[in-house]
């Protein structure tokens, strides 16, 4: 106890030695931007703190284990302190703009507060201290910098680790309206202790705040992660629409139109940007030859380059040239063909469809590894072509004569792309399936480009486009199903049987039933893989579904306990819990299953407490009870449980 207090006191004495600093050519630390993922913090400023030539030596602070060593500072220094858990960043050659201050984060599950202070004035060092929650794993904190901005990441985020990509911070750029909507932290100036300001915390995954025009095209920039439905072209090919999902538009960009440069004199294209709903941005491209324009996503997922194809071919997008690690083409039992490409580095890509072919251009891939590609071709009857289109670009062409493009999944680190195609049914007229070419309504797109956090623990089940009379995509419902446990976490065990197995079986059956009703189903795992609770909830929050349903099996030391339960935690989840429970624990089911209704219970389980959507957790019965276990592991009971859960979900979502 004594030691702990001493550390804290020393630490704060050091902080309070901060002097008003003087430095002619330094980095001015201005602002902190916290993104909505709870995992990225930008330390923004002006100037440059790197001094490549004149090195400055400062002792590593006494709290560090190697307290006698000195550290060469030409770049930032980071270290960690325990009791309380803190992660410290020292920025050299830096001056803090304004007084030292503390940001108290209201909603973060990871960081309690961030303190910024001038640590020393000769040499100039600004110290940033993150005070963490006890459960936060400090080894997951990483700091990246390009000498001008600093990005602090916790765990896996959408930002690529490379510092070669330009970091962009909208510091001071976020307009008042957006700021007011997104306020999530209190800022206190330490010298007078007054709460003076609020800092923004974004509520969507992406904030588009800047458009720049150069001779080659338009660059749309922001922070967070871009995800979108693929561009859809009007029947006359004079308009293309691209919807950015889960994105906020800076109000100054609302309804702005930009000219997109073109290499051809007579060609003209214009891009109009508008907020589509409060969580979507609509990009509309108008022009006569707009099929020649592409939307290229940067490897860090934060920028979109809109340009004529002739420029794209000549643009170097990334100094990191990727290589192919593997190809896989597989056919699922439901008639989907899945084409997986895994790269060793983040890729920048664009997708389009033309003349009955689907194209994906990887703009930083020089060598597509012909040997691996040919081996993959032997395993499929789809005649994919790979083609080097310039020294650093490769094109994959998938003939669409017998296929419909279903979706593209891009892994969050941009190192893996999964394309999914569906066989064209032979008995349906061709017209019905020519969505990409024939659709003249942007909302009718059946294309989803979705970021998924991890390849091995997430799977998106895609539903075919509904027939003409069916609701459009925007009206279609999304459900995240979470089969509890998995992989190294078996869950409860009874009679040598694992909870994780049963949970997955039932979740798959529920998914199948919902998919048949054109509900988008996303599963936190579709195999026997280990997925942390945090990854499950983060995944759901990225998907932004209508509801989240976690499926578990109960267990207790009292072997005679039996029955079914539904848990909820948040108020907005109660009606969902009640409705599903009424179907699942119906009098008919209870009788048939010879079990009992243990009720709808308010419980603070992690997954139903950390998901933004209405969330429930179902306990299907007791694996610790011999009789119940035996029945639970029958196909018949699993079908019945899945039926009742699916019925409840469909009724809740008002899907007929
Ligand atoms: Zn469980």
PDB file of C-alpha atoms in Angstrom, residues 36 44 51 61 126 145 155 161 227 269 280 293 333 337 385 423 444 458 460 487 493 505 543 574:
ATOM      1  CA  UNK A  36     -16.012   5.656 -31.628  1.00  0.00           C
ATOM      2  CA  UNK A  44      -3.063  16.036 -32.966  1.00  0.00           C
ATOM      3  CA  UNK A  51      14.705  15.783 -34.932  1.00  0.00           C
ATOM      4  CA  UNK A  61      11.688   8.307 -15.875  1.00  0.00           C
ATOM      5  CA  UNK A 126       4.980  16.766 -23.533  1.00  0.00           C
ATOM      6  CA  UNK A 145       3.639   8.164 -35.498  1.00  0.00           C
ATOM      7  CA  UNK A 155      -5.993  -3.957 -29.517  1.00  0.00           C
ATOM      8  CA  UNK A 161       0.255  -0.558 -38.332  1.00  0.00           C
ATOM      9  CA  UNK A 227     -17.403   0.512 -45.222  1.00  0.00           C
ATOM     10  CA  UNK A 269     -17.865  13.604 -64.044  1.00  0.00           C
ATOM     11  CA  UNK A 280     -25.071   6.977 -43.903  1.00  0.00           C
ATOM     12  CA  UNK A 293     -14.316   5.974 -62.722  1.00  0.00           C
ATOM     13  CA  UNK A 333     -23.409 -26.641 -49.819  1.00  0.00           C
ATOM     14  CA  UNK A 337     -18.627 -19.954 -54.391  1.00  0.00           C
ATOM     15  CA  UNK A 385      -8.159 -14.913 -64.433  1.00  0.00           C
ATOM     16  CA  UNK A 423     -24.863 -19.703 -58.688  1.00  0.00           C
ATOM     17  CA  UNK A 444     -31.850  -2.102 -54.684  1.00  0.00           C
ATOM     18  CA  UNK A 458     -16.835 -14.272 -38.225  1.00  0.00           C
ATOM     19  CA  UNK A 460     -21.489 -13.335 -42.933  1.00  0.00           C
ATOM     20  CA  UNK A 487     -12.400 -23.121 -29.351  1.00  0.00           C
ATOM     21  CA  UNK A 493     -19.281 -29.566 -19.642  1.00  0.00           C
ATOM     22  CA  UNK A 505     -25.537 -26.158 -33.522  1.00  0.00           C
ATOM     23  CA  UNK A 543     -22.276  -4.524 -37.765  1.00  0.00           C
ATOM     24  CA  UNK A 574     -36.519  -6.086 -22.132  1.00  0.00           C
TER      25      UNK A 574
END
